[in-house]
PDB file of C-alpha atoms in Angstrom:
ATOM      1  CA  MET A   1      75.197  76.150  41.158  1.00  0.00           C
ATOM      2  CA  LYS A   2      75.662  78.068  38.543  1.00  0.00           C
ATOM      3  CA  VAL A   3      72.655  78.035  35.587  1.00  0.00           C
ATOM      4  CA  TRP A   4      74.181  78.865  32.252  1.00  0.00           C
ATOM      5  CA  ASP A   5      73.924  81.977  32.130  1.00  0.00           C
ATOM      6  CA  TYR A   6      72.242  82.370  28.112  1.00  0.00           C
ATOM      7  CA  GLU A   7      70.547  84.631  26.727  1.00  0.00           C
ATOM      8  CA  SER A   8      68.478  85.671  23.668  1.00  0.00           C
ATOM      9  CA  LYS A   9      68.909  88.270  21.437  1.00  0.00           C
ATOM     10  CA  ASP A  10      65.471  89.199  22.772  1.00  0.00           C
ATOM     11  CA  LYS A  11      64.943  88.850  25.972  1.00  0.00           C
ATOM     12  CA  PRO A  12      66.367  86.235  29.269  1.00  0.00           C
ATOM     13  CA  ILE A  13      65.329  82.099  28.835  1.00  0.00           C
ATOM     14  CA  HIS A  14      63.991  81.300  31.889  1.00  0.00           C
ATOM     15  CA  ASP A  15      62.718  77.881  32.005  1.00  0.00           C
ATOM     16  CA  SER A  16      61.235  74.764  34.199  1.00  0.00           C
ATOM     17  CA  LEU A  17      64.952  73.325  34.749  1.00  0.00           C
ATOM     18  CA  SER A  18      66.186  76.656  35.931  1.00  0.00           C
ATOM     19  CA  VAL A  19      62.343  76.327  38.394  1.00  0.00           C
ATOM     20  CA  GLN A  20      63.672  72.581  39.143  1.00  0.00           C
ATOM     21  CA  LEU A  21      66.941  73.875  39.719  1.00  0.00           C
ATOM     22  CA  ASP A  22      66.258  76.132  42.637  1.00  0.00           C
ATOM     23  CA  LYS A  23      63.996  74.119  44.237  1.00  0.00           C
ATOM     24  CA  ASP A  24      66.921  70.568  44.205  1.00  0.00           C
ATOM     25  CA  PRO A  25      70.235  71.664  42.632  1.00  0.00           C
ATOM     26  CA  ASN A  26      70.638  67.470  41.629  1.00  0.00           C
ATOM     27  CA  ILE A  27      68.035  66.715  39.930  1.00  0.00           C
ATOM     28  CA  VAL A  28      69.247  67.140  36.554  1.00  0.00           C
ATOM     29  CA  MET A  29      72.664  65.401  37.141  1.00  0.00           C
ATOM     30  CA  THR A  30      73.339  61.821  36.558  1.00  0.00           C
ATOM     31  CA  GLN A  31      73.671  58.773  38.930  1.00  0.00           C
ATOM     32  CA  PRO A  32      77.533  57.706  39.012  1.00  0.00           C
ATOM     33  CA  ASP A  33      76.247  54.427  38.771  1.00  0.00           C
ATOM     34  CA  MET A  34      74.692  55.320  35.673  1.00  0.00           C
ATOM     35  CA  ALA A  35      77.661  57.049  34.433  1.00  0.00           C
ATOM     36  CA  LYS A  36      79.962  54.067  35.375  1.00  0.00           C
ATOM     37  CA  TYR A  37      77.418  51.745  33.466  1.00  0.00           C
ATOM     38  CA  LEU A  38      77.793  53.798  30.276  1.00  0.00           C
ATOM     39  CA  LEU A  39      80.947  54.296  29.853  1.00  0.00           C
ATOM     40  CA  SER A  40      81.511  50.573  29.779  1.00  0.00           C
ATOM     41  CA  LEU A  41      79.578  49.967  27.043  1.00  0.00           C
ATOM     42  CA  ILE A  42      82.818  53.240  25.344  1.00  0.00           C
ATOM     43  CA  ASN A  43      86.415  50.806  24.075  1.00  0.00           C
ATOM     44  CA  PHE A  44      88.881  53.500  25.015  1.00  0.00           C
ATOM     45  CA  GLU A  45      92.536  52.481  24.180  1.00  0.00           C
ATOM     46  CA  PRO A  46      95.268  53.755  27.034  1.00  0.00           C
ATOM     47  CA  ASN A  47      96.442  57.360  26.345  1.00  0.00           C
ATOM     48  CA  ASP A  48      93.188  58.553  25.067  1.00  0.00           C
ATOM     49  CA  ILE A  49      92.003  61.904  26.415  1.00  0.00           C
ATOM     50  CA  LEU A  50      88.160  62.387  27.645  1.00  0.00           C
ATOM     51  CA  MET A  51      86.851  65.310  28.173  1.00  0.00           C
ATOM     52  CA  GLU A  52      83.746  66.456  30.114  1.00  0.00           C
ATOM     53  CA  PRO A  53      82.226  69.750  29.594  1.00  0.00           C
ATOM     54  CA  GLY A  54      80.426  69.991  32.142  1.00  0.00           C
ATOM     55  CA  LEU A  55      80.989  68.298  35.047  1.00  0.00           C
ATOM     56  CA  GLY A  56      78.739  69.137  37.132  1.00  0.00           C
ATOM     57  CA  THR A  57      79.543  67.193  40.150  1.00  0.00           C
ATOM     58  CA  GLY A  58      81.714  64.980  38.255  1.00  0.00           C
ATOM     59  CA  SER A  59      79.545  61.018  37.491  1.00  0.00           C
ATOM     60  CA  PHE A  60      81.222  61.353  33.873  1.00  0.00           C
ATOM     61  CA  TYR A  61      84.672  62.533  34.850  1.00  0.00           C
ATOM     62  CA  ASN A  62      85.134  60.935  38.062  1.00  0.00           C
ATOM     63  CA  ASN A  63      84.389  56.961  35.834  1.00  0.00           C
ATOM     64  CA  PHE A  64      87.095  57.809  32.880  1.00  0.00           C
ATOM     65  CA  PRO A  65      89.599  55.123  33.303  1.00  0.00           C
ATOM     66  CA  GLU A  66      92.798  55.747  35.347  1.00  0.00           C
ATOM     67  CA  TYR A  67      94.672  54.768  32.188  1.00  0.00           C
ATOM     68  CA  THR A  68      92.975  57.893  30.384  1.00  0.00           C
ATOM     69  CA  ILE A  69      94.044  61.573  30.046  1.00  0.00           C
ATOM     70  CA  ASN A  70      91.645  63.032  31.032  1.00  0.00           C
ATOM     71  CA  LYS A  71      89.411  66.488  31.541  1.00  0.00           C
ATOM     72  CA  PHE A  72      87.216  68.830  32.401  1.00  0.00           C
ATOM     73  CA  CYS A  73      85.128  72.069  31.625  1.00  0.00           C
ATOM     74  CA  GLU A  74      82.739  73.483  34.051  1.00  0.00           C
ATOM     75  CA  ILE A  75      81.315  76.939  34.383  1.00  0.00           C
ATOM     76  CA  ASN A  76      81.132  77.060  37.049  1.00  0.00           C
ATOM     77  CA  LEU A  77      84.945  76.678  37.778  1.00  0.00           C
ATOM     78  CA  GLY A  78      84.954  80.209  35.611  1.00  0.00           C
ATOM     79  CA  ILE A  79      86.027  76.878  32.978  1.00  0.00           C
ATOM     80  CA  ASP A  80      83.481  77.491  29.584  1.00  0.00           C
ATOM     81  CA  TYR A  81      83.676  74.410  27.840  1.00  0.00           C
ATOM     82  CA  LEU A  82      82.345  76.741  24.330  1.00  0.00           C
ATOM     83  CA  ASN A  83      85.400  79.144  25.450  1.00  0.00           C
ATOM     84  CA  GLN A  84      88.075  76.367  24.917  1.00  0.00           C
ATOM     85  CA  ASN A  85      90.384  75.002  22.544  1.00  0.00           C
ATOM     86  CA  GLU A  86      91.714  72.071  23.426  1.00  0.00           C
ATOM     87  CA  ILE A  87      91.120  68.818  20.983  1.00  0.00           C
ATOM     88  CA  VAL A  88      90.739  65.413  22.494  1.00  0.00           C
ATOM     89  CA  ASP A  89      89.671  61.687  21.598  1.00  0.00           C
ATOM     90  CA  TYR A  90      86.386  61.440  23.344  1.00  0.00           C
ATOM     91  CA  THR A  91      83.874  64.270  24.409  1.00  0.00           C
ATOM     92  CA  ILE A  92      81.266  63.033  27.191  1.00  0.00           C
ATOM     93  CA  SER A  93      78.401  64.512  28.950  1.00  0.00           C
ATOM     94  CA  ASN A  94      75.208  64.675  30.158  1.00  0.00           C
ATOM     95  CA  PRO A  95      75.536  68.366  29.210  1.00  0.00           C
ATOM     96  CA  PRO A  96      72.436  71.365  29.350  1.00  0.00           C
ATOM     97  CA  PHE A  97      70.257  71.022  26.605  1.00  0.00           C
ATOM     98  CA  VAL A  98      67.692  73.696  27.536  1.00  0.00           C
ATOM     99  CA  PRO A  99      67.679  75.683  25.806  1.00  0.00           C
ATOM    100  CA  ARG A 100      67.449  73.446  22.730  1.00  0.00           C
ATOM    101  CA  LYS A 101      70.202  75.638  20.646  1.00  0.00           C
ATOM    102  CA  LEU A 102      72.788  76.434  23.950  1.00  0.00           C
ATOM    103  CA  PHE A 103      72.991  72.532  22.694  1.00  0.00           C
ATOM    104  CA  TRP A 104      73.373  72.823  19.705  1.00  0.00           C
ATOM    105  CA  GLU A 105      76.163  75.017  20.601  1.00  0.00           C
ATOM    106  CA  PHE A 106      77.852  72.308  22.816  1.00  0.00           C
ATOM    107  CA  HIS A 107      77.712  70.224  20.237  1.00  0.00           C
ATOM    108  CA  MET A 108      79.227  72.114  17.525  1.00  0.00           C
ATOM    109  CA  LYS A 109      81.953  72.815  19.563  1.00  0.00           C
ATOM    110  CA  ALA A 110      82.196  69.218  20.583  1.00  0.00           C
ATOM    111  CA  MET A 111      82.811  68.293  16.290  1.00  0.00           C
ATOM    112  CA  GLN A 112      85.501  71.153  16.716  1.00  0.00           C
ATOM    113  CA  THR A 113      87.310  69.964  19.086  1.00  0.00           C
ATOM    114  CA  THR A 114      86.822  65.902  18.854  1.00  0.00           C
ATOM    115  CA  ARG A 115      88.867  63.394  16.957  1.00  0.00           C
ATOM    116  CA  LYS A 116      86.980  59.436  17.380  1.00  0.00           C
ATOM    117  CA  GLU A 117      83.443  59.716  19.391  1.00  0.00           C
ATOM    118  CA  ILE A 118      81.187  62.125  20.953  1.00  0.00           C
ATOM    119  CA  TYR A 119      78.476  60.133  23.982  1.00  0.00           C
ATOM    120  CA  TRP A 120      75.556  63.079  25.296  1.00  0.00           C
ATOM    121  CA  LEU A 121      73.318  62.220  27.829  1.00  0.00           C
ATOM    122  CA  ILE A 122      70.457  63.846  26.589  1.00  0.00           C
ATOM    123  CA  ASN A 123      66.264  64.028  26.936  1.00  0.00           C
ATOM    124  CA  MET A 124      64.412  62.165  24.145  1.00  0.00           C
ATOM    125  CA  ALA A 125      62.805  65.712  23.459  1.00  0.00           C
ATOM    126  CA  SER A 126      66.808  66.512  22.527  1.00  0.00           C
ATOM    127  CA  LEU A 127      66.937  64.780  19.718  1.00  0.00           C
ATOM    128  CA  ASN A 128      65.008  67.554  18.027  1.00  0.00           C
ATOM    129  CA  VAL A 129      68.146  69.357  17.647  1.00  0.00           C
ATOM    130  CA  PHE A 130      68.859  66.760  15.073  1.00  0.00           C
ATOM    131  CA  THR A 131      66.723  68.367  12.162  1.00  0.00           C
ATOM    132  CA  PRO A 132      67.812  66.682   9.406  1.00  0.00           C
ATOM    133  CA  ASN A 133      69.049  69.884   8.505  1.00  0.00           C
ATOM    134  CA  ARG A 134      71.311  70.152  11.139  1.00  0.00           C
ATOM    135  CA  ILE A 135      72.243  65.813  10.292  1.00  0.00           C
ATOM    136  CA  ALA A 136      73.330  66.880   7.022  1.00  0.00           C
ATOM    137  CA  THR A 137      75.349  69.680   8.147  1.00  0.00           C
ATOM    138  CA  MET A 138      77.028  66.905  10.204  1.00  0.00           C
ATOM    139  CA  ASN A 139      78.129  64.495   7.806  1.00  0.00           C
ATOM    140  CA  LYS A 140      79.225  66.938   5.829  1.00  0.00           C
ATOM    141  CA  ILE A 141      81.448  67.383   7.781  1.00  0.00           C
ATOM    142  CA  GLY A 142      82.096  64.005   8.835  1.00  0.00           C
ATOM    143  CA  TRP A 143      80.371  63.403  12.037  1.00  0.00           C
ATOM    144  CA  TYR A 144      77.155  60.046  11.624  1.00  0.00           C
ATOM    145  CA  ILE A 145      74.703  59.403  14.774  1.00  0.00           C
ATOM    146  CA  GLN A 146      75.739  56.220  14.993  1.00  0.00           C
ATOM    147  CA  ASP A 147      73.201  54.355  18.024  1.00  0.00           C
ATOM    148  CA  PHE A 148      71.976  55.495  21.514  1.00  0.00           C
ATOM    149  CA  HIS A 149      70.713  53.248  24.921  1.00  0.00           C
ATOM    150  CA  ILE A 150      67.449  54.566  26.022  1.00  0.00           C
ATOM    151  CA  VAL A 151      67.843  55.870  29.583  1.00  0.00           C
ATOM    152  CA  SER A 152      65.771  55.502  32.452  1.00  0.00           C
ATOM    153  CA  ASP A 153      65.981  57.448  35.655  1.00  0.00           C
ATOM    154  CA  LYS A 154      62.659  57.737  38.358  1.00  0.00           C
ATOM    155  CA  ARG A 155      64.299  61.119  38.877  1.00  0.00           C
ATOM    156  CA  TRP A 156      64.025  62.207  35.958  1.00  0.00           C
ATOM    157  CA  TYR A 157      60.384  62.674  34.167  1.00  0.00           C
ATOM    158  CA  GLY A 158      60.464  60.620  30.594  1.00  0.00           C
ATOM    159  CA  ARG A 159      63.337  58.762  28.778  1.00  0.00           C
ATOM    160  CA  TYR A 160      66.995  59.619  28.037  1.00  0.00           C
ATOM    161  CA  VAL A 161      69.109  58.889  26.036  1.00  0.00           C
ATOM    162  CA  PHE A 162      72.796  58.364  25.295  1.00  0.00           C
ATOM    163  CA  VAL A 163      73.870  58.911  21.659  1.00  0.00           C
ATOM    164  CA  ARG A 164      76.906  58.113  20.356  1.00  0.00           C
ATOM    165  CA  ILE A 165      77.660  60.135  17.244  1.00  0.00           C
ATOM    166  CA  SER A 166      81.035  59.290  15.427  1.00  0.00           C
ATOM    167  CA  LYS A 167      83.105  59.660  12.090  1.00  0.00           C
ATOM    168  CA  ASN A 168      82.779  56.256  11.186  1.00  0.00           C
ATOM    169  CA  LYS A 169      80.531  56.636   8.205  1.00  0.00           C
ATOM    170  CA  ASN A 170      80.765  52.882   7.465  1.00  0.00           C
ATOM    171  CA  LYS A 171      77.712  51.964  10.235  1.00  0.00           C
ATOM    172  CA  LEU A 172      74.709  54.626   9.984  1.00  0.00           C
ATOM    173  CA  PHE A 173      71.606  55.421  11.894  1.00  0.00           C
ATOM    174  CA  THR A 174      69.456  56.279   9.322  1.00  0.00           C
ATOM    175  CA  TYR A 175      66.282  58.264   9.347  1.00  0.00           C
ATOM    176  CA  SER A 176      64.083  59.311   6.267  1.00  0.00           C
ATOM    177  CA  LYS A 177      62.505  63.257   5.843  1.00  0.00           C
ATOM    178  CA  ILE A 178      59.178  63.194   5.367  1.00  0.00           C
ATOM    179  CA  ASN A 179      56.926  65.399   4.607  1.00  0.00           C
ATOM    180  CA  PHE A 180      53.827  66.803   4.937  1.00  0.00           C
TER     181      PHE A 180
END
């Protein structure tokens, strides 16, 4: 299994995720039952176009409804999400979130190519990607964090969240910036 060949400007990134994947390539993969449950929280319409930008073992993609148009990208199959420009209604994934810069690049791509909503299954630490400045940038281009569900999986350290981001300005997730 290929891990994203992401390199900083100075040196290659080597992180604990790569070490975990060397030991167990399925450690970060979403359980199919979990994906099925999380997808049940979304109200798809017939012919909505769904994108899974990091197919992995297909847990989300394989549970997309049959009445939707289902697309995927997977770097291991030579389809790099960051190089595609197909417009879709929903982007849904457990994306690569280490390093954080790569996750932000995925999120920026999703905001450029998604019409309705973006759903990310990420670890709690990855919420740090959504800094006040980045949230302001998202809001400026019409994207808003709506809500999230906390997800537990005994295989994963800590908690994960299923974050919903949409263009619905009327129901905003509130936050404040406090400087100390």
